[in-house]
mmCIF file of C-alpha atoms and ligand atoms in Angstrom:
data_model
loop_
_atom_site.group_PDB
_atom_site.id
_atom_site.type_symbol
_atom_site.label_atom_id
_atom_site.label_comp_id
_atom_site.label_asym_id
_atom_site.label_seq_id
_atom_site.Cartn_x
_atom_site.Cartn_y
_atom_site.Cartn_z
ATOM 1 C CA MET D 176 187.135 108.372 -20.310
ATOM 2 C CA ILE D 177 190.889 108.248 -20.938
ATOM 3 C CA ASP D 178 193.253 111.055 -19.946
ATOM 4 C CA LEU D 179 195.060 111.743 -23.219
ATOM 5 C CA LEU D 180 194.296 111.024 -26.858
ATOM 6 C CA VAL D 181 197.302 111.614 -29.106
ATOM 7 C CA VAL D 182 196.496 112.047 -32.802
ATOM 8 C CA GLY D 183 199.496 110.781 -34.790
ATOM 9 C CA GLY D 184 202.119 108.219 -33.839
ATOM 10 C CA GLY D 185 205.229 109.897 -35.263
ATOM 11 C CA PRO D 186 208.168 110.789 -32.987
ATOM 12 C CA ALA D 187 206.305 113.722 -31.382
ATOM 13 C CA GLY D 188 203.131 111.738 -30.679
ATOM 14 C CA LEU D 189 204.910 108.666 -29.301
ATOM 15 C CA ALA D 190 207.231 110.757 -27.101
ATOM 16 C CA THR D 191 204.276 112.756 -25.755
ATOM 17 C CA ALA D 192 202.369 109.566 -24.955
ATOM 18 C CA VAL D 193 205.361 107.993 -23.168
ATOM 19 C CA HIS D 194 205.873 111.123 -21.030
ATOM 20 C CA ALA D 195 202.158 111.225 -20.212
ATOM 21 C CA THR D 196 202.178 107.556 -19.199
ATOM 22 C CA LEU D 197 205.288 108.027 -17.051
ATOM 23 C CA ALA D 198 203.412 110.894 -15.346
ATOM 24 C CA GLY D 199 200.604 108.473 -14.454
ATOM 25 C CA MET D 200 198.131 109.290 -17.229
ATOM 26 C CA GLU D 201 196.292 106.843 -19.469
ATOM 27 C CA ALA D 202 197.411 107.720 -23.007
ATOM 28 C CA VAL D 203 196.179 106.339 -26.328
ATOM 29 C CA VAL D 204 197.874 107.062 -29.671
ATOM 30 C CA VAL D 205 195.789 106.905 -32.856
ATOM 31 C CA GLU D 206 197.936 106.339 -35.957
ATOM 32 C CA PRO D 207 196.797 104.922 -39.316
ATOM 33 C CA ARG D 208 200.172 103.583 -40.493
ATOM 34 C CA PRO D 209 201.829 100.417 -39.173
ATOM 35 C CA SER D 210 205.191 100.730 -37.410
ATOM 36 C CA PRO D 211 207.898 101.339 -38.442
ATOM 37 C CA VAL D 212 206.838 104.408 -40.412
ATOM 38 C CA ASP D 213 209.389 105.726 -42.923
ATOM 39 C CA LYS D 214 209.493 109.395 -43.949
ATOM 40 C CA ALA D 215 211.625 111.828 -45.951
ATOM 41 C CA CYS D 216 213.998 113.125 -43.290
ATOM 42 C CA GLY D 217 217.625 114.168 -42.851
ATOM 43 C CA GLU D 218 217.787 111.636 -39.973
ATOM 44 C CA GLY D 219 220.208 113.649 -37.846
ATOM 45 C CA VAL D 220 219.312 113.699 -34.147
ATOM 46 C CA MET D 221 221.193 116.506 -32.404
ATOM 47 C CA PRO D 222 222.798 115.930 -28.955
ATOM 48 C CA SER D 223 219.785 117.506 -27.222
ATOM 49 C CA GLY D 224 217.559 115.074 -29.132
ATOM 50 C CA VAL D 225 219.671 112.134 -27.976
ATOM 51 C CA ARG D 226 219.239 113.343 -24.389
ATOM 52 C CA ALA D 227 215.486 113.638 -24.974
ATOM 53 C CA LEU D 228 215.381 110.046 -26.256
ATOM 54 C CA ARG D 229 217.298 108.843 -23.201
ATOM 55 C CA ALA D 230 214.879 110.737 -20.931
ATOM 56 C CA LEU D 231 212.110 108.562 -22.395
ATOM 57 C CA GLY D 232 213.940 105.514 -21.035
ATOM 58 C CA LEU D 233 214.563 104.320 -24.555
ATOM 59 C CA GLU D 234 217.378 102.072 -25.691
ATOM 60 C CA LEU D 235 219.087 104.113 -28.428
ATOM 61 C CA PRO D 236 218.456 102.584 -31.863
ATOM 62 C CA PRO D 237 221.431 101.560 -34.034
ATOM 63 C CA GLY D 238 222.888 104.390 -36.077
ATOM 64 C CA HIS D 239 226.070 106.407 -36.510
ATOM 65 C CA PRO D 240 227.495 108.891 -33.982
ATOM 66 C CA LEU D 241 227.452 112.541 -35.078
ATOM 67 C CA ARG D 242 230.141 114.828 -33.683
ATOM 68 C CA GLY D 243 229.420 118.155 -35.357
ATOM 69 C CA ILE D 244 228.187 120.031 -38.385
ATOM 70 C CA ARG D 245 230.006 121.174 -41.503
ATOM 71 C CA TYR D 246 228.762 123.648 -44.130
ATOM 72 C CA VAL D 247 230.252 123.198 -47.588
ATOM 73 C CA ARG D 248 230.116 125.383 -50.685
ATOM 74 C CA GLY D 249 232.529 124.456 -53.474
ATOM 75 C CA PRO D 250 236.076 124.648 -52.073
ATOM 76 C CA HIS D 251 234.969 126.496 -48.919
ATOM 77 C CA HIS D 252 233.758 124.979 -45.711
ATOM 78 C CA ALA D 253 233.059 125.963 -42.113
ATOM 79 C CA GLU D 254 232.587 123.449 -39.348
ATOM 80 C CA ALA D 255 232.132 123.138 -35.607
ATOM 81 C CA PRO D 256 232.018 120.135 -33.293
ATOM 82 C CA PHE D 257 228.950 119.891 -31.069
ATOM 83 C CA GLY D 258 229.698 121.487 -27.717
ATOM 84 C CA ASP D 259 227.100 119.538 -25.774
ATOM 85 C CA GLY D 260 227.600 115.853 -26.529
ATOM 86 C CA THR D 261 227.207 113.438 -29.416
ATOM 87 C CA GLY D 262 224.318 113.291 -31.857
ATOM 88 C CA LEU D 263 222.994 110.270 -33.719
ATOM 89 C CA GLY D 264 222.456 109.634 -37.414
ATOM 90 C CA VAL D 265 219.625 107.113 -37.454
ATOM 91 C CA ARG D 266 217.328 105.608 -40.054
ATOM 92 C CA ARG D 267 213.847 106.896 -39.537
ATOM 93 C CA THR D 268 212.508 103.327 -39.442
ATOM 94 C CA GLU D 269 214.951 102.378 -36.632
ATOM 95 C CA LEU D 270 213.950 105.454 -34.625
ATOM 96 C CA HIS D 271 210.260 104.785 -35.114
ATOM 97 C CA ALA D 272 210.579 101.103 -34.178
ATOM 98 C CA ALA D 273 212.486 102.024 -30.986
ATOM 99 C CA LEU D 274 209.916 104.669 -30.009
ATOM 100 C CA THR D 275 207.038 102.260 -30.679
ATOM 101 C CA ARG D 276 208.698 99.557 -28.539
ATOM 102 C CA ARG D 277 209.234 102.031 -25.707
ATOM 103 C CA ALA D 278 205.641 103.293 -25.918
ATOM 104 C CA GLU D 279 204.213 99.766 -25.772
ATOM 105 C CA GLU D 280 206.532 98.820 -22.917
ATOM 106 C CA ALA D 281 205.438 101.950 -20.990
ATOM 107 C CA GLY D 282 201.778 100.937 -21.394
ATOM 108 C CA VAL D 283 200.687 103.278 -24.182
ATOM 109 C CA LYS D 284 197.857 101.825 -26.266
ATOM 110 C CA ILE D 285 198.328 102.336 -30.008
ATOM 111 C CA VAL D 286 195.144 102.203 -32.077
ATOM 112 C CA THR D 287 195.360 101.784 -35.861
ATOM 113 C CA ASP D 288 192.936 104.396 -37.171
ATOM 114 C CA ARG D 289 192.779 107.831 -38.767
ATOM 115 C CA VAL D 290 191.183 110.614 -36.745
ATOM 116 C CA GLY D 291 188.440 112.414 -38.644
ATOM 117 C CA GLU D 292 185.945 114.653 -36.947
ATOM 118 C CA ILE D 293 186.675 115.889 -33.431
ATOM 119 C CA GLY D 294 183.934 116.682 -30.933
ATOM 120 C CA GLN D 295 184.473 118.930 -27.919
ATOM 121 C CA SER D 296 182.451 119.499 -24.756
ATOM 122 C CA ALA D 297 183.243 121.470 -21.614
ATOM 123 C CA ASP D 298 185.223 118.622 -20.050
ATOM 124 C CA SER D 299 186.179 116.217 -22.834
ATOM 125 C CA VAL D 300 187.173 115.647 -26.448
ATOM 126 C CA THR D 301 185.888 112.845 -28.678
ATOM 127 C CA ALA D 302 187.677 111.419 -31.717
ATOM 128 C CA ALA D 303 188.063 108.004 -33.388
ATOM 129 C CA GLY D 304 185.405 106.623 -31.036
ATOM 130 C CA LEU D 305 187.416 107.593 -27.929
ATOM 131 C CA ARG D 306 186.559 110.127 -25.245
ATOM 132 C CA ALA D 307 189.476 111.862 -23.562
ATOM 133 C CA ARG D 308 190.156 114.641 -21.123
ATOM 134 C CA TRP D 309 192.785 116.148 -23.454
ATOM 135 C CA LEU D 310 193.783 115.762 -27.087
ATOM 136 C CA VAL D 311 197.249 116.377 -28.523
ATOM 137 C CA ALA D 312 197.489 117.013 -32.267
ATOM 138 C CA ALA D 313 200.793 115.362 -33.236
ATOM 139 C CA ASP D 314 199.634 114.725 -36.781
ATOM 140 C CA GLY D 315 202.566 116.290 -38.570
ATOM 141 C CA LEU D 316 203.528 119.442 -40.429
ATOM 142 C CA HIS D 317 200.272 119.629 -42.376
ATOM 143 C CA SER D 318 198.202 118.690 -39.307
ATOM 144 C CA PRO D 319 194.628 117.898 -40.418
ATOM 145 C CA VAL D 320 193.513 118.566 -36.821
ATOM 146 C CA ARG D 321 194.978 122.082 -36.886
ATOM 147 C CA ARG D 322 193.372 122.736 -40.264
ATOM 148 C CA GLY D 323 190.035 121.332 -39.046
ATOM 149 C CA LEU D 324 190.117 123.722 -36.088
ATOM 150 C CA GLY D 325 190.791 126.679 -38.409
ATOM 151 C CA LEU D 326 194.234 127.374 -36.920
ATOM 152 C CA ASP D 327 196.193 127.365 -40.212
ATOM 153 C CA LEU D 328 197.366 130.747 -41.516
ATOM 154 C CA PRO D 329 198.137 131.527 -45.170
ATOM 155 C CA ASP D 330 201.862 131.422 -45.905
ATOM 156 C CA ARG D 331 203.058 133.278 -49.008
ATOM 157 C CA ARG D 332 206.765 132.647 -48.543
ATOM 158 C CA PRO D 333 208.456 130.446 -51.174
ATOM 159 C CA ARG D 334 207.541 126.798 -50.695
ATOM 160 C CA ARG D 335 210.368 124.383 -50.022
ATOM 161 C CA TYR D 336 210.336 120.671 -50.748
ATOM 162 C CA GLY D 337 212.519 117.846 -49.469
ATOM 163 C CA LEU D 338 213.641 114.619 -51.169
ATOM 164 C CA ARG D 339 215.880 111.967 -49.694
ATOM 165 C CA ARG D 340 217.668 108.777 -50.714
ATOM 166 C CA HIS D 341 220.271 106.520 -49.042
ATOM 167 C CA TYR D 342 223.480 105.203 -50.569
ATOM 168 C CA HIS D 343 225.624 102.161 -49.802
ATOM 169 C CA VAL D 344 228.733 104.224 -49.098
ATOM 170 C CA LYS D 345 231.084 104.079 -46.128
ATOM 171 C CA PRO D 346 230.631 107.424 -44.325
ATOM 172 C CA TRP D 347 233.629 109.707 -44.925
ATOM 173 C CA THR D 348 232.849 111.844 -41.872
ATOM 174 C CA ASP D 349 231.041 111.765 -38.544
ATOM 175 C CA PHE D 350 229.815 115.329 -39.106
ATOM 176 C CA VAL D 351 226.465 116.203 -40.658
ATOM 177 C CA GLU D 352 227.387 117.945 -43.905
ATOM 178 C CA VAL D 353 225.219 120.679 -45.365
ATOM 179 C CA HIS D 354 226.199 121.362 -48.984
ATOM 180 C CA TRP D 355 225.005 124.628 -50.488
ATOM 181 C CA SER D 356 224.311 125.558 -54.097
ATOM 182 C CA ASP D 357 222.236 128.281 -55.759
ATOM 183 C CA ALA D 358 219.474 125.702 -56.201
ATOM 184 C CA GLY D 359 219.192 124.569 -52.560
ATOM 185 C CA GLU D 360 220.894 122.488 -49.896
ATOM 186 C CA ALA D 361 221.891 118.842 -49.547
ATOM 187 C CA TYR D 362 222.091 117.346 -46.043
ATOM 188 C CA VAL D 363 224.384 114.355 -45.734
ATOM 189 C CA THR D 364 223.993 112.180 -42.651
ATOM 190 C CA PRO D 365 225.853 108.945 -41.905
ATOM 191 C CA VAL D 366 223.216 106.535 -40.553
ATOM 192 C CA ALA D 367 225.136 103.220 -40.421
ATOM 193 C CA GLU D 368 228.651 101.842 -40.934
ATOM 194 C CA ASP D 369 227.980 101.531 -44.671
ATOM 195 C CA VAL D 370 225.053 103.863 -45.390
ATOM 196 C CA VAL D 371 224.696 107.624 -45.774
ATOM 197 C CA GLY D 372 221.438 109.488 -46.294
ATOM 198 C CA VAL D 373 221.280 112.516 -48.591
ATOM 199 C CA ALA D 374 218.285 114.857 -48.272
ATOM 200 C CA VAL D 375 217.944 117.752 -50.706
ATOM 201 C CA LEU D 376 215.852 120.808 -49.870
ATOM 202 C CA SER D 377 214.879 123.383 -52.448
ATOM 203 C CA THR D 378 212.163 125.746 -53.596
ATOM 204 C CA ARG D 379 212.509 124.238 -57.081
ATOM 205 C CA ARG D 380 210.335 121.237 -57.885
ATOM 206 C CA ARG D 381 212.334 118.740 -59.894
ATOM 207 C CA GLY D 382 213.680 115.202 -59.718
ATOM 208 C CA TYR D 383 216.168 114.001 -57.114
ATOM 209 C CA ASP D 384 218.993 113.339 -59.605
ATOM 210 C CA GLU D 385 218.549 116.793 -61.137
ATOM 211 C CA HIS D 386 218.870 118.328 -57.665
ATOM 212 C CA LEU D 387 221.936 116.279 -56.857
ATOM 213 C CA ALA D 388 223.630 117.361 -60.098
ATOM 214 C CA ALA D 389 223.995 120.822 -58.489
ATOM 215 C CA PHE D 390 226.506 119.267 -56.026
ATOM 216 C CA PRO D 391 229.252 117.701 -58.217
ATOM 217 C CA ASP D 392 231.742 117.245 -55.334
ATOM 218 C CA LEU D 393 229.139 115.422 -53.286
ATOM 219 C CA LEU D 394 228.115 113.337 -56.269
ATOM 220 C CA ASP D 395 231.731 112.128 -56.601
ATOM 221 C CA ARG D 396 231.565 110.805 -53.040
ATOM 222 C CA LEU D 397 228.381 108.823 -53.683
ATOM 223 C CA ASP D 398 230.085 106.036 -55.605
ATOM 224 C CA GLY D 399 227.997 103.219 -54.101
ATOM 225 C CA PRO D 400 224.552 102.067 -55.270
ATOM 226 C CA PRO D 401 221.359 103.634 -53.876
ATOM 227 C CA ALA D 402 220.136 101.783 -50.780
ATOM 228 C CA THR D 403 216.572 103.157 -50.836
ATOM 229 C CA SER D 404 214.190 104.740 -53.302
ATOM 230 C CA VAL D 405 213.519 108.481 -53.326
ATOM 231 C CA ARG D 406 210.993 109.720 -50.781
ATOM 232 C CA GLY D 407 209.639 113.271 -50.705
ATOM 233 C CA ALA D 408 207.955 115.748 -48.360
ATOM 234 C CA GLY D 409 206.602 119.255 -48.592
ATOM 235 C CA PRO D 410 205.838 122.034 -48.779
ATOM 236 C CA LEU D 411 207.912 122.453 -45.626
ATOM 237 C CA ARG D 412 206.730 125.839 -44.351
ATOM 238 C CA GLN D 413 203.597 126.336 -42.306
ATOM 239 C CA ARG D 414 202.323 129.304 -40.345
ATOM 240 C CA VAL D 415 200.177 128.716 -37.302
HETATM 241 C C1 LIG B 728 213.627 116.580 -45.948
HETATM 242 C C2 LIG B 728 213.531 116.682 -44.445
HETATM 243 C C3 LIG B 728 214.687 116.582 -43.664
HETATM 244 C C4 LIG B 728 214.599 116.633 -42.259
HETATM 245 N N1 LIG B 728 215.730 116.456 -41.522
HETATM 246 C C5 LIG B 728 215.667 116.410 -40.177
HETATM 247 C C6 LIG B 728 216.823 116.107 -39.395
HETATM 248 O O1 LIG B 728 217.905 115.849 -39.923
HETATM 249 N N2 LIG B 728 216.701 116.091 -38.047
HETATM 250 C C7 LIG B 728 215.494 116.346 -37.427
HETATM 251 O O2 LIG B 728 215.442 116.315 -36.185
HETATM 252 N N3 LIG B 728 214.382 116.628 -38.145
HETATM 253 C C8 LIG B 728 214.439 116.654 -39.493
HETATM 254 N N4 LIG B 728 213.307 116.893 -40.227
HETATM 255 C C9 LIG B 728 212.055 117.191 -39.520
HETATM 256 C C10 LIG B 728 211.415 115.928 -38.956
HETATM 257 O O3 LIG B 728 211.226 114.980 -39.989
HETATM 258 C C11 LIG B 728 210.067 116.316 -38.324
HETATM 259 O O4 LIG B 728 210.279 117.354 -37.395
HETATM 260 C C12 LIG B 728 209.430 115.148 -37.607
HETATM 261 O O5 LIG B 728 209.090 114.122 -38.494
HETATM 262 C C13 LIG B 728 208.167 115.626 -36.913
HETATM 263 O O6 LIG B 728 207.627 114.529 -36.219
HETATM 264 P P1 LIG B 728 206.097 114.498 -35.889
HETATM 265 O O7 LIG B 728 205.865 113.316 -35.018
HETATM 266 O O8 LIG B 728 205.662 115.852 -35.430
HETATM 267 O O9 LIG B 728 205.367 114.327 -37.310
HETATM 268 P P2 LIG B 728 205.376 113.108 -38.329
HETATM 269 O O10 LIG B 728 206.626 112.336 -38.251
HETATM 270 O O11 LIG B 728 204.969 113.695 -39.636
HETATM 271 O O12 LIG B 728 204.208 112.178 -37.794
HETATM 272 C C14 LIG B 728 202.865 112.565 -37.871
HETATM 273 C C15 LIG B 728 202.023 111.306 -37.842
HETATM 274 O O13 LIG B 728 200.651 111.691 -37.797
HETATM 275 C C16 LIG B 728 199.914 110.743 -38.532
HETATM 276 N N5 LIG B 728 198.632 111.342 -38.924
HETATM 277 C C17 LIG B 728 198.406 112.289 -39.871
HETATM 278 N N6 LIG B 728 197.089 112.558 -39.949
HETATM 279 C C18 LIG B 728 196.476 111.778 -39.021
HETATM 280 C C19 LIG B 728 195.124 111.596 -38.623
HETATM 281 N N7 LIG B 728 194.117 112.271 -39.206
HETATM 282 N N8 LIG B 728 194.844 110.703 -37.645
HETATM 283 C C20 LIG B 728 195.850 110.012 -37.040
HETATM 284 N N9 LIG B 728 197.154 110.145 -37.379
HETATM 285 C C21 LIG B 728 197.459 111.007 -38.364
HETATM 286 C C22 LIG B 728 200.809 110.392 -39.721
HETATM 287 O O14 LIG B 728 200.479 109.117 -40.263
HETATM 288 C C23 LIG B 728 202.193 110.424 -39.083
HETATM 289 O O15 LIG B 728 202.664 109.146 -38.713
HETATM 290 C C24 LIG B 728 213.341 116.840 -41.628
HETATM 291 C C25 LIG B 728 212.185 116.950 -42.408
HETATM 292 C C26 LIG B 728 212.271 116.859 -43.797
HETATM 293 C C27 LIG B 728 211.011 116.945 -44.607
#
């Protein structure tokens, strides 16, 4: 019997498994997708997140330093530098590759599989053919494990959706910019010397370009070609 079975090898699952291994436990991560996993994300790691990555003993992946946050609406803006260090704008694939490397180096076993049914007894949990003392459900926002255990609650608040794309544009700022419009928000994160990511979040379901049209000033800045295709996620709210 192993100590810890982690369902899901995203950032939360891999970080949990590394911490468990550093604490002397035998941890196995079960994840169906090969590394590096990409995902719709704003890709801004706050200073506390950078410290958390360092605490894992991880070599920081390549990215772009983030020094604060700026909120923009038309001609108005408000901004503040981070008071507790520097953040990191980082492509999701770079972050995932670095976390996977660190997990493997720490001795975490990563099994390519999807967890289905989970069995429980007084002293163990069984899933994906493995028996463990504990199981961590790190299987994402819509956690099938949580749903399977009947822990989801109905959520009647408006549903929000996220879409993101990257552009070959030299970053014009080392702040995360949050642009507001009546239709939603656009998060702009520099992630490399020549790439910015733009994630739009809204309750309205429509195409990425339609969303972006609500931010004409931002659109003017994005004068380089797209660097990635559009990737989406949602709905983003869950009650547990
Ligand atoms: C548009 C958008 C913008 C965002 N911007 C930011 C940001 O700027 N900064 C920030 O910090 N956060 C941001 N977030 C949030 C961030 O993406 C999530 O908090 C983060 O991905 C959560 O990581 P996780 O490991 O919990 O889940 P995930 O990254 O979703 O990983 C879950 C993993 O579980 C696996 N899995 C699912 N089902 C099973 C199963 N049955 N068996 C085994 N494995 C399974 C999946 O394959 C997946 O790899 C954003 C999110 C969105 C949608």
